[in-house]
Short mmCIF file of C-alpha atoms and ligand atoms in Angstrom, two decimals:
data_model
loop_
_atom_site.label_atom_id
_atom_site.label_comp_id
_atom_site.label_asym_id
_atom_site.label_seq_id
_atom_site.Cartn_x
_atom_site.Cartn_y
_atom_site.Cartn_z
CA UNK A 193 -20.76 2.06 8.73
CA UNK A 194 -17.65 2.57 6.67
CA UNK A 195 -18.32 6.45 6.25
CA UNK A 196 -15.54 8.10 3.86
CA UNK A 197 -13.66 5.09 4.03
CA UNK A 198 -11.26 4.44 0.91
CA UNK A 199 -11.05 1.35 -0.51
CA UNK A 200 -9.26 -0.42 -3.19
CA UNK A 201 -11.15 -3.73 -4.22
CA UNK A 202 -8.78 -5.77 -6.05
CA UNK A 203 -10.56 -8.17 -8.47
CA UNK A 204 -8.71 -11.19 -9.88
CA UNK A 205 -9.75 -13.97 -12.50
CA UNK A 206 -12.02 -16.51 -10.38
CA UNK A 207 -15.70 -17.45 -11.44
CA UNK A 208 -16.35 -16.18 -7.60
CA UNK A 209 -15.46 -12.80 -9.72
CA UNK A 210 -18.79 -12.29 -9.98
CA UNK A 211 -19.94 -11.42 -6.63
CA UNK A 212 -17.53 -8.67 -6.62
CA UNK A 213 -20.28 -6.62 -8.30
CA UNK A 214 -22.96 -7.14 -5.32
CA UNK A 215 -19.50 -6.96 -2.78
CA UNK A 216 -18.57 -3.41 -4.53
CA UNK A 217 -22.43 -2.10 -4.11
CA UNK A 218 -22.19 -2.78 -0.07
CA UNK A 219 -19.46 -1.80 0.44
CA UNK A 220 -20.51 1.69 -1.23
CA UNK A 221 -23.96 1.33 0.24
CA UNK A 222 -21.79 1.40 3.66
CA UNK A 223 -20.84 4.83 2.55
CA UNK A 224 -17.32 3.77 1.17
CA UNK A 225 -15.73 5.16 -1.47
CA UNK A 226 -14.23 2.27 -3.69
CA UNK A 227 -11.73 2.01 -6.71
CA UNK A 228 -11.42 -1.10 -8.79
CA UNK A 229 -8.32 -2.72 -9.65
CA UNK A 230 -8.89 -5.64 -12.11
CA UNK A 231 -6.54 -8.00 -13.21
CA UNK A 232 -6.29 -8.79 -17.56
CA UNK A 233 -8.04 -12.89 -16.38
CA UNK A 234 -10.92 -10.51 -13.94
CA UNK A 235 -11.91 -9.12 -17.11
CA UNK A 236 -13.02 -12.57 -18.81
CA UNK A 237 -15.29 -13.05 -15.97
CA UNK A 238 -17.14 -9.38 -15.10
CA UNK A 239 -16.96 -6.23 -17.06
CA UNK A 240 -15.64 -3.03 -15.82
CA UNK A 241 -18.14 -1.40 -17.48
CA UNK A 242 -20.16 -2.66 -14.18
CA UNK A 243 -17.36 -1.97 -11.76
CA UNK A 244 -16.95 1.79 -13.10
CA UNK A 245 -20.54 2.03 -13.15
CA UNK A 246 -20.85 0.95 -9.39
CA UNK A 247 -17.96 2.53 -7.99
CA UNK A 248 -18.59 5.93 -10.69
CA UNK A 249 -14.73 6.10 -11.16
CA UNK A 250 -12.99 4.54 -14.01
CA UNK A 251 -11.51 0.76 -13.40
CA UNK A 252 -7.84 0.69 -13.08
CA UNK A 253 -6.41 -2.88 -15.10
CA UNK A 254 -3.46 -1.61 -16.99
CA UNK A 255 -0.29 -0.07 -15.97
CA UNK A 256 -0.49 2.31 -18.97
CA UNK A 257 -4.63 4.51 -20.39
CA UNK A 258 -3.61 4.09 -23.63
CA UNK A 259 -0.11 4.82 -25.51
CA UNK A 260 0.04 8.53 -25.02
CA UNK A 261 2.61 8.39 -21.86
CA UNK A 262 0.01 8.75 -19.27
CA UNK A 263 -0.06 5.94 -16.59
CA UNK A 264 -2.07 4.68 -13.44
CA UNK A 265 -0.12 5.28 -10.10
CA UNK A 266 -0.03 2.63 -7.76
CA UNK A 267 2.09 4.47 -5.37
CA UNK A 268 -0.70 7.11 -5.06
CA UNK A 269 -3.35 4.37 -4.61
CA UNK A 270 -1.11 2.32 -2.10
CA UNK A 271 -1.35 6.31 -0.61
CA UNK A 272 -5.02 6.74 -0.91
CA UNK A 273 -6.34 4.03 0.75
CA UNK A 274 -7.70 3.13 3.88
CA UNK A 275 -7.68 -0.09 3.23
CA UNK A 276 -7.45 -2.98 0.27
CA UNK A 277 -9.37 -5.61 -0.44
CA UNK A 278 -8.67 -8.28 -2.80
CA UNK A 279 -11.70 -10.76 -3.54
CA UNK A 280 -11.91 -13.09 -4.58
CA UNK A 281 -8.02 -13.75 -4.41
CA UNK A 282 -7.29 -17.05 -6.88
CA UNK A 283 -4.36 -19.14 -5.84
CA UNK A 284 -1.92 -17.32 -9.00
CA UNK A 285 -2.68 -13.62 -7.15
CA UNK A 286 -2.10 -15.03 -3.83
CA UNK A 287 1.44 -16.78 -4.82
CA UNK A 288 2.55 -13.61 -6.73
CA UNK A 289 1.42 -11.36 -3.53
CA UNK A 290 3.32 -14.11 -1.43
CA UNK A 291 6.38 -13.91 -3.83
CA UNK A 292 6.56 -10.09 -5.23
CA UNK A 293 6.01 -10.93 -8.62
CA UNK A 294 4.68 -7.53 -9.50
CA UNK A 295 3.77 -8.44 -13.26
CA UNK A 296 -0.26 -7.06 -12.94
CA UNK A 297 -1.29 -3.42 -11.68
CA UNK A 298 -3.26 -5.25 -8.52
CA UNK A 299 0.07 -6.99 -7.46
CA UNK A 300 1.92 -3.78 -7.65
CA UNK A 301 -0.47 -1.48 -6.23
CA UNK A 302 -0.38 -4.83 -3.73
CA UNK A 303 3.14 -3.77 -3.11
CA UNK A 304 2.87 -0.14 -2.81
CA UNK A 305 0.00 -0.56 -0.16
CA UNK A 306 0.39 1.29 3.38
CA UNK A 307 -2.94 0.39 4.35
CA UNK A 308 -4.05 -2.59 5.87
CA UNK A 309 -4.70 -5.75 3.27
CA UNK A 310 -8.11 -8.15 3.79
CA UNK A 311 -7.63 -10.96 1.17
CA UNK A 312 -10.62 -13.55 0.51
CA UNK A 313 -9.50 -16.62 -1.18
CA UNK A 314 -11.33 -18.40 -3.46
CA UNK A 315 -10.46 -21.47 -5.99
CA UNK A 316 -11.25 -25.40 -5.91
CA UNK A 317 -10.68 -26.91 -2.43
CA UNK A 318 -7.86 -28.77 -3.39
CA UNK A 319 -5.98 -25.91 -4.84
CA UNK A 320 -6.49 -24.31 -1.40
CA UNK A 321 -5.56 -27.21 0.48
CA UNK A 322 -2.15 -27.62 -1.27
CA UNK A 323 0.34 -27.03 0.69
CA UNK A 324 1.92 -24.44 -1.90
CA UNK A 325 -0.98 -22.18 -1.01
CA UNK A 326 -1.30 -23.08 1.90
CA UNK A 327 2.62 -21.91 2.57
CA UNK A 328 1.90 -18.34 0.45
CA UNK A 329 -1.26 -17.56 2.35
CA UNK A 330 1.11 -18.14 5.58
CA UNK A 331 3.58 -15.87 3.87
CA UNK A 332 0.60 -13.03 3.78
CA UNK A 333 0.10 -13.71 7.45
CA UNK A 334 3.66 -12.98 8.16
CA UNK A 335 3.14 -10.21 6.11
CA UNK A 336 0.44 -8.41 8.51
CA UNK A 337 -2.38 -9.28 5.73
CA UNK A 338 -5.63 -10.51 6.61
CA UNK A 339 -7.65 -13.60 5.49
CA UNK A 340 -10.76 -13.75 5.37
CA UNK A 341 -11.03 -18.04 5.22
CA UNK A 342 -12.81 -19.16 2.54
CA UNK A 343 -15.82 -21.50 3.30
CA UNK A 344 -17.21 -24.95 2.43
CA UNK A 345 -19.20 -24.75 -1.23
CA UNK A 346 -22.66 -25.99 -1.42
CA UNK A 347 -21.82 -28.37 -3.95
CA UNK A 348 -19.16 -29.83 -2.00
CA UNK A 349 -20.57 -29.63 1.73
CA UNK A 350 -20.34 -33.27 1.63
CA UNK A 351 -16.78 -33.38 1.47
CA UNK A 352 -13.83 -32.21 3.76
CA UNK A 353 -12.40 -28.89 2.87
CA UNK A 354 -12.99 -25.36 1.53
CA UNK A 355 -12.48 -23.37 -0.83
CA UNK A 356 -15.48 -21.23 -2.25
CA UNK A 357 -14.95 -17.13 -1.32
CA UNK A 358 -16.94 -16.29 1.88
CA UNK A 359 -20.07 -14.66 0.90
CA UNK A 360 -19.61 -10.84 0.29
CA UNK A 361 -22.09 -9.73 3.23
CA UNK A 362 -19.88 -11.31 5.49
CA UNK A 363 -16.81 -9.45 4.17
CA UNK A 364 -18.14 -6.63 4.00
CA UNK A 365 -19.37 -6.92 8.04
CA UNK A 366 -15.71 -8.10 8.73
CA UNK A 367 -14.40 -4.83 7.25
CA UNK A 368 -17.37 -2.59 9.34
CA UNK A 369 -15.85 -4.66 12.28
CA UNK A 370 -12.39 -4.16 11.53
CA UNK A 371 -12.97 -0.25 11.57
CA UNK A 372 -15.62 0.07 14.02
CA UNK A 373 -15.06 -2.15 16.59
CA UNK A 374 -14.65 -1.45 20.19
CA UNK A 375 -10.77 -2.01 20.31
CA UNK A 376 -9.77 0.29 16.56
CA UNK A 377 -7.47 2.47 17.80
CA UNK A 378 -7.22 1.41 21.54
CA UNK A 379 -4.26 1.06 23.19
CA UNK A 380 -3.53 -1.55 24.80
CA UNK A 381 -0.10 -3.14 26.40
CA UNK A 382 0.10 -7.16 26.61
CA UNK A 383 3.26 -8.71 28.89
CA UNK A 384 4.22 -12.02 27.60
CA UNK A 385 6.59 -14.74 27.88
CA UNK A 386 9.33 -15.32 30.71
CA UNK A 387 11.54 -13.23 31.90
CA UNK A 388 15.50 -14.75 32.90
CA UNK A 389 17.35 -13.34 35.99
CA UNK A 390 20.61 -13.36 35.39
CA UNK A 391 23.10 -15.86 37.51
CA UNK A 392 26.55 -14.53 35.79
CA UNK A 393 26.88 -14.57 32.38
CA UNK A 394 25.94 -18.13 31.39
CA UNK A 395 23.38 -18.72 33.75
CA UNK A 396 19.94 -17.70 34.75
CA UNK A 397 16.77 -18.53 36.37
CA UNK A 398 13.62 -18.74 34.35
CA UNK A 399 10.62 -20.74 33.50
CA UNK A 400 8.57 -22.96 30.89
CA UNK A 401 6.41 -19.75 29.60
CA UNK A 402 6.73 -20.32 26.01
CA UNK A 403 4.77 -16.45 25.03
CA UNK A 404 1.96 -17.94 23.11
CA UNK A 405 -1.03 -16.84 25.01
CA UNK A 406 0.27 -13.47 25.14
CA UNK A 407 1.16 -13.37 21.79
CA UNK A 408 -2.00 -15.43 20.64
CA UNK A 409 -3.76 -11.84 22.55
CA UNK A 410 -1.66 -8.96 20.76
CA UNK A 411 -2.48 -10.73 17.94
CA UNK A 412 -5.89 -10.75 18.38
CA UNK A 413 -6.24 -7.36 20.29
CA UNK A 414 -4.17 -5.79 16.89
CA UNK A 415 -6.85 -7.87 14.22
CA UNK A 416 -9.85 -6.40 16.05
CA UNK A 417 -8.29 -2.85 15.80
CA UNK A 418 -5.78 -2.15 18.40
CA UNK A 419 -3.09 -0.37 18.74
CA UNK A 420 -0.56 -2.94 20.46
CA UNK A 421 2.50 -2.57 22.68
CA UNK A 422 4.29 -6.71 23.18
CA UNK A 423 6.64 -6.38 25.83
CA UNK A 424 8.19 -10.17 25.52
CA UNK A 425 10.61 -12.00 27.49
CA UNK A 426 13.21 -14.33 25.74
CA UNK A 427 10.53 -16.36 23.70
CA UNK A 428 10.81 -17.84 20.02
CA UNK A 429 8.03 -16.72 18.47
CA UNK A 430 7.29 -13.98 15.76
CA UNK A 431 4.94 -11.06 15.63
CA UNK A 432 2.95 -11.08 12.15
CA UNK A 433 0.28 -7.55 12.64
CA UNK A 434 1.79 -4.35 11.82
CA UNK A 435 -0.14 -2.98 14.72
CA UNK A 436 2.38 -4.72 17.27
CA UNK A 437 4.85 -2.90 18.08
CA UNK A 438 7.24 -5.25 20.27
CA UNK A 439 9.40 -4.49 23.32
CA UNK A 440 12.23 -7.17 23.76
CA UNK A 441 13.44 -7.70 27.63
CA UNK A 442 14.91 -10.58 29.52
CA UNK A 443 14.64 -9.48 33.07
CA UNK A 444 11.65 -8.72 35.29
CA UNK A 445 13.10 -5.24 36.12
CA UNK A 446 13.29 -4.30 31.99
CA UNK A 447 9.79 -5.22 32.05
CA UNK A 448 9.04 -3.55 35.13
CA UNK A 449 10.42 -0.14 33.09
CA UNK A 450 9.14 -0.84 30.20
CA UNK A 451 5.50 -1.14 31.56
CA UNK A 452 5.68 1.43 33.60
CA UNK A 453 6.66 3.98 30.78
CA UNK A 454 4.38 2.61 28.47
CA UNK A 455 1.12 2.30 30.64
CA UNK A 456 -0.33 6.00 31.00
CA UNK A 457 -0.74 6.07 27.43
CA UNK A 458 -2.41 3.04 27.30
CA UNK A 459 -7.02 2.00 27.42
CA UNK A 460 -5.91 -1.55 29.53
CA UNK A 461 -3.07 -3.53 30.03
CA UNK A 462 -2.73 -7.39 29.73
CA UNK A 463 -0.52 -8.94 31.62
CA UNK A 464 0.56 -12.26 30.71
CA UNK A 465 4.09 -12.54 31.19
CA UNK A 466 5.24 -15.26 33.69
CA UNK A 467 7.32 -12.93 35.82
CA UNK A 468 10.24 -14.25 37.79
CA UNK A 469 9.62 -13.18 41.23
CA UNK A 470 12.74 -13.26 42.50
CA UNK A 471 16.53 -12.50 40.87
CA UNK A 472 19.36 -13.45 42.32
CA UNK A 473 20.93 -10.69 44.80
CA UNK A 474 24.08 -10.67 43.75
CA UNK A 475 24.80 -10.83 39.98
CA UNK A 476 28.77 -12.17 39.08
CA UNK A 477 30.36 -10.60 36.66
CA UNK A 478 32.36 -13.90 35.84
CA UNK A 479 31.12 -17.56 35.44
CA UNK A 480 30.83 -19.36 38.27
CA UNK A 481 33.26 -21.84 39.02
CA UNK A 482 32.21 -25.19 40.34
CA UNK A 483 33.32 -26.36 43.52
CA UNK A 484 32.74 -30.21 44.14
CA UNK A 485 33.32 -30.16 47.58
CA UNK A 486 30.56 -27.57 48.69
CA UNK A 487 26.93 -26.71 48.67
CA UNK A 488 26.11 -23.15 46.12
CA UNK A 489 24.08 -21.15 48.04
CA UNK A 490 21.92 -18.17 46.27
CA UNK A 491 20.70 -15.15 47.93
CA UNK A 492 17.60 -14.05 45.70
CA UNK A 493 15.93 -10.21 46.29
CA UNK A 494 12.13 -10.07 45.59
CA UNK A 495 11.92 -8.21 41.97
CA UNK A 496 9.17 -5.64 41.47
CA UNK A 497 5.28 -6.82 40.81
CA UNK A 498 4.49 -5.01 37.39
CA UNK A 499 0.85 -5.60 38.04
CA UNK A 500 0.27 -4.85 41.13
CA UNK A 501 2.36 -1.61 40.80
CA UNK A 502 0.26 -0.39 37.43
CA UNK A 503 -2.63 -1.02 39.75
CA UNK A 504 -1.71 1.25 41.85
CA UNK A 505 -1.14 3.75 38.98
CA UNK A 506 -4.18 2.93 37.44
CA UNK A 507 -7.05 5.61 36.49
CA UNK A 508 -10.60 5.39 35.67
CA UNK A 509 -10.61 4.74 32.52
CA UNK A 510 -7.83 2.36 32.32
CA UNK A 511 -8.53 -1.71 32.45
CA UNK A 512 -6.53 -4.15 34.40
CA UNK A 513 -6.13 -7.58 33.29
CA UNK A 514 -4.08 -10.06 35.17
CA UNK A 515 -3.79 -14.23 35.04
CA UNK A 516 -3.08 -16.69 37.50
CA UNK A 517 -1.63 -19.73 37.32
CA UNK A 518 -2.70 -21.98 39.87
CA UNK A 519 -2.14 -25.36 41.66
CA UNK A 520 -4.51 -25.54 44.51
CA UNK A 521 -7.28 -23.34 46.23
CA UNK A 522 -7.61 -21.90 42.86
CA UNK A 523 -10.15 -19.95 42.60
CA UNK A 524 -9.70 -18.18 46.16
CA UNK A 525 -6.39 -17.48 45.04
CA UNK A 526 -7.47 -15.92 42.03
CA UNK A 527 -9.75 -13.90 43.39
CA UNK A 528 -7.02 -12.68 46.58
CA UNK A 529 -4.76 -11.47 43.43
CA UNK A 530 -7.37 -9.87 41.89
CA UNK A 531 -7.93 -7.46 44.74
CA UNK A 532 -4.64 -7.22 45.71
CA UNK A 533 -3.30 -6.23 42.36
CA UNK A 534 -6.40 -3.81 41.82
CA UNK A 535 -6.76 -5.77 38.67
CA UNK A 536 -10.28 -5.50 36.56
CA UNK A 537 -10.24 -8.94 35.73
CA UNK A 538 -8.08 -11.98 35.98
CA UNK A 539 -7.67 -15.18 34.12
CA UNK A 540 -6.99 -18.32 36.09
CA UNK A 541 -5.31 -21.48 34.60
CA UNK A 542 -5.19 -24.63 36.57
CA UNK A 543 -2.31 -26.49 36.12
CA UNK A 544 -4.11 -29.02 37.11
CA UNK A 545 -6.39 -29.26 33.36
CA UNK A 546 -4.99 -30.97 31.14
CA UNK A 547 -3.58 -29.14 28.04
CA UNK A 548 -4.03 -25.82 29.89
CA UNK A 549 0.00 -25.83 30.89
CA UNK A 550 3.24 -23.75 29.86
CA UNK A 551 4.17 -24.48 25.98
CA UNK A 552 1.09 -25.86 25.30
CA UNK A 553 -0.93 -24.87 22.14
CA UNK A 554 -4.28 -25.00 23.87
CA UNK A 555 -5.92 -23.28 27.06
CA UNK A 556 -8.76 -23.83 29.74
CA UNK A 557 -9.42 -20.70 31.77
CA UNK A 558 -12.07 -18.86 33.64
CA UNK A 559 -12.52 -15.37 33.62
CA UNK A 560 -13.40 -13.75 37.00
CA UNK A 561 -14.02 -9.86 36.88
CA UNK A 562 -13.79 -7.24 40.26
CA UNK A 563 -17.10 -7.15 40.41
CA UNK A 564 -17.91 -10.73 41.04
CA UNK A 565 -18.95 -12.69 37.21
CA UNK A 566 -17.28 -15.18 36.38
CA UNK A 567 -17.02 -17.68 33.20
CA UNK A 568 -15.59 -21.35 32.79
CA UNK A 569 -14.52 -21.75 29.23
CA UNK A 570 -13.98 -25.29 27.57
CA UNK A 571 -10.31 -26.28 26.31
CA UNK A 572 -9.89 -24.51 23.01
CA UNK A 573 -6.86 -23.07 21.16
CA UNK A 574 -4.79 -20.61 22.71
CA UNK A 575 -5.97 -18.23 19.66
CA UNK A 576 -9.60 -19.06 20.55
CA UNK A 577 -9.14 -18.37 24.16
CA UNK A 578 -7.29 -15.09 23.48
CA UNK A 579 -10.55 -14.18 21.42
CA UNK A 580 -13.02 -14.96 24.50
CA UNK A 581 -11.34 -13.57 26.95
CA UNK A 582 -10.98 -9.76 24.58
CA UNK A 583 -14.80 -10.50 23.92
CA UNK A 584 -15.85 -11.31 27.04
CA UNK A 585 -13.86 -8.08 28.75
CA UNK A 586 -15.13 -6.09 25.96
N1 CTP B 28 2.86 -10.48 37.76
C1 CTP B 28 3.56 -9.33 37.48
N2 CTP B 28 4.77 -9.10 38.08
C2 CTP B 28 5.28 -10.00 38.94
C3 CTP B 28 4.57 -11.19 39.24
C4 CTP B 28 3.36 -11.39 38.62
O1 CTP B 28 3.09 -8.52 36.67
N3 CTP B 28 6.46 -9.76 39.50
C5 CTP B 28 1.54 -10.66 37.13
C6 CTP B 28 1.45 -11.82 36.18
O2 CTP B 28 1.77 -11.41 34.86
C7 CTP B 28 0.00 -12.23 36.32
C8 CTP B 28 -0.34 -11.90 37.75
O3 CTP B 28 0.62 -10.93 38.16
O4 CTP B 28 -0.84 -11.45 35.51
C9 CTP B 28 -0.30 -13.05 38.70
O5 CTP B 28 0.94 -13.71 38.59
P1 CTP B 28 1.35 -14.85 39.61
O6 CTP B 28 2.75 -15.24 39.36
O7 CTP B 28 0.29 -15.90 39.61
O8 CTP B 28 1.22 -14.01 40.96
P2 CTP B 28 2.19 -13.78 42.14
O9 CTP B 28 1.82 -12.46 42.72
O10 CTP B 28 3.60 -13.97 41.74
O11 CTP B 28 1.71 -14.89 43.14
P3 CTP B 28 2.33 -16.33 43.50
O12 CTP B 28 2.60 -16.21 44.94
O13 CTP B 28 1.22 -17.31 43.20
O14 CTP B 28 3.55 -16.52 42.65
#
C-alpha cells in the first residue's frame, strides 16, 4: 500500500500519455496522494481536466496561474514529495533532465526534487536505442534516479528492442515495492574491494578485487530500500544511489575500524571486501632501496579478521553475510568459515568456474546458510547475482 504517500506524477508529451490517467487512479487507489505536473506537448495528448479530476487538486503546467503575480512553487513540491514519478518520460524530457535545461515546470520541479525520482521511458525503439539516450538515461543513473526499463511493444515483438512505457500496474507495484519492501529503511553495511598494505611509500601488497560485486550489492541493497554504508578499498568504480553513503580505506586495519564503528547500528552486514590478511610488520618510512646483491626479506603480522570479529559482536537481530573464495575442497571450506566466523550465510565462488573470477563482470556462486540450505546459482551478471543472493537471504 502506498498509504499517505506524496507523489508528484510528471506527465510529458508521448502518445503512452494516455495511460497516465489509469497510472494516476492506482496509484491513488493505493492510498497515495498525487499532484500532476504536465508539460505544454502532455496537454495535446490528455486533458488536465482528467488529471485534476483524478488526483482532486488542480494540474500544475505553467510556471505562472495566470498574469496576476501568483506562481507555482517547485521548490515546495521538490519539498512535498515523497517521491516523483515521471511517465511516460519521452526522449526530449529525459535529455533536458540529463542536461538541466530547466525550460518546463516538470524539469524544474525535476531539479528542485529531494525525493527519490522513478522515470519510465517511453518513445519509438530506435529513439531509445540511440546512443544519445541511451548516454542521458546513464546520466539519470549517475544521478541516483530510477528507471523503470521500458518494454518490447506488441506491434513490434517481432523485432529486437524496446521502447513502449512498461504497463502502469507494474509501475505502480515497483513503487509499493520500493516503499514497502523488506530492506526500506534497513541498514545494512557492505565491505568491498581490496584493501593495500602498505610496503613504504610506493609500494604495497594487494590483490585483483576489482569492488564490483560489492558494489553491484549496495547498489542493489539501496534500490530495494536500504539504507547503505560502502566501506571500499582502493577500487575505480562510482557509487550512483543516494542511499550509499561510502567509506574510502586502503588498509585492512581502516576497514577493520570502520566496520567495527559502523556495525551496531546496522540490520546485517555484507562482507565482500577481499581483505589482505597479512601487512607487512614493519612499514618504512622511505622507499626502499634496491640491493642487487641480496635476497628482500618481509616480515608480515596477521591483520585483524573484520568478519569473524563482528561475529563475535553480533546480536540477535543482526545478519551475517560472508563469501569465500575458493580453490579446492570448496564447499567444506565454506562451510568451516561459516561457523567459524559466526556468519548467517556465506557465498562461495570457485575460482575454478569460469567467469566467476576477480574483475570479472559476471558471477557463479552458491549460497549456503547456518542452518544447512544451500543454492547453486547459474553464471549471471554480477548485478543479477547481487539481486539473488539479497532475495534469497531475504
Ligand atoms: N574477511 C574479513 N577480514 C579478513 C579476511 C576475510 O572480513 N581479514 C572476510 C571476507 O570479506 C569474506 C570472508 O571473510 O567475507 C572469507 O574471506 P576469505 O579470505 O575467504 O577467508 P580467510 O579467513 O582469509 O580464509 P583463507 O585462509 O581461505 O584466506
Amino acid at each position: 500500500m502506498l498509504n499517505g504517500k506524496k507523489i508528484v506524477l510528471g506527465i510529458t508529451g508521448s502518445i503512452a500519455a494516455y495511460k497516465a490517467a489509469y497510472l494516476c487512479r492506482a496509484l491513488i487507489k493505493k492510498g497515495a496522494e498525487v499532484q500532476v505536473v504536465m508539460t505544454p506537448a502532455a496537454k495535446e495528448f490528455i486533458t488536465p481536466v482528467t488529471l485534476s479530476a483524478l488526483t482532486q487538486k488542480p494540474v500544475v503546467s505553467e510556471f505562472f496561474t495566470a498574469n496576476d503575480g501568483s506562481w507555482h512553487s517547485h521548490v515546495d513540491l521538490g519539498l512535498w514529495a515523497d517521491l516523483m514519478l515521471i511517465a511516460p518520460a519521452t526522449a526530449a524530457t529525459i535529455g533536458k533532465m540529463a542536461n538541466g535545461i530547466a525550460d518546463n515546470m516538470l524539469i524544474t520541479t525535476y531539479l528542485s526534487m529531494k525525493a527519490p525520482v522513478f522515470v519510465a521511458p517511453a518513445m519509438d525503439l530506435d529513439m531509445f536505442a540511440h546512443p544519445a539516450t541511451q548516454h542521458n538515461l546513464e546520466k539519470l543513473r549517475t544521478y541516483g534516479n530510477h528507471i523503470i526499463e521500458p518494454t518490447t511493444g506488441h506491434l513490434a515483438s517481432n523485432l529486437e528492442g524496446k521502447g513502449r512505457m512498461e504497463e502502469p500496474d507494474t509501475i505502480v507495484n515497483t513503487i509499493d515495492f520500493f516503499f514497502n519492501s523488506a530492506l526500506s529503511k534497513k541498514k545494512i553495511l557492505i565491505t568491498a574491494g581490496p584493501t593495500c598494505e602498505k610496503i613504504d611509500p610506493v609500494r604495497f601488497i594487494g590483490n585483483f578485487s576489482s569492488g564490483k560485486m560489492g558494489f553491484a550489492l549496495a547498489e542493489v541493497c539501496a534500490e530495494r530500500g536500504a539504507e547503505v554504508v560502502l566501506i571500499a578499498g582502493p577500487v575505480h568504480l562510482q557509487t550512483r544511489h543516494p542511499n550509499i553513503q561510502r567509506i574510502d580505506v586502503i588498509s585492512a586495519e581502516d576497514m577493520y575500524r570502520e566496520a567495527m564503528k559502523y556495525f551496531p547500528k546496522m540490520d546485517a552486514a555484507i562482507l565482500c571486501a577481499a581483505v589482505a590478511d597479512y601487512r607487512p610488520a614493519h612499514y618504512a618510512a622511505y622507499k626502499l632501496k634496491r640491493q642487487p646483491d641480496k635476497p628482500l626479506t618481509l616480515e608480515l603480522k596477521p591483520n585483524p579478521d573484520i568478519a569473524a570479529s563482528l561475529g563475535q559482536i553480533k546480536t540477535k537481530t543482526q545478519a551475517l553475510i560472508g563469501f569465500a573464495l575458493e580453490t579446492d575442497k570448496e564447499w567444506t571450506n565454506a562451510r568451516e568459515k561459516l561457523q567459524r566466523k559466526n556468519l548467517d550465510f556465506i557465498v562461495l565462488n570457485s575460482l575454478n568456474d569460469e567467469g566467476a573470477c576477480f574483475q570479472s563482470d559476471t558471477n557463479k556462486v552458491s549460497i549456503i546458510a547456518a542452518n544447512g540450505s544451500s543454492e547453486t546459482f547459474p553464471l549471471k551478471s554480477k548485478k543479477e547475482v547481487a539481486e539473488d543472493i539479497v532475495t534469497w537471504v531475504l
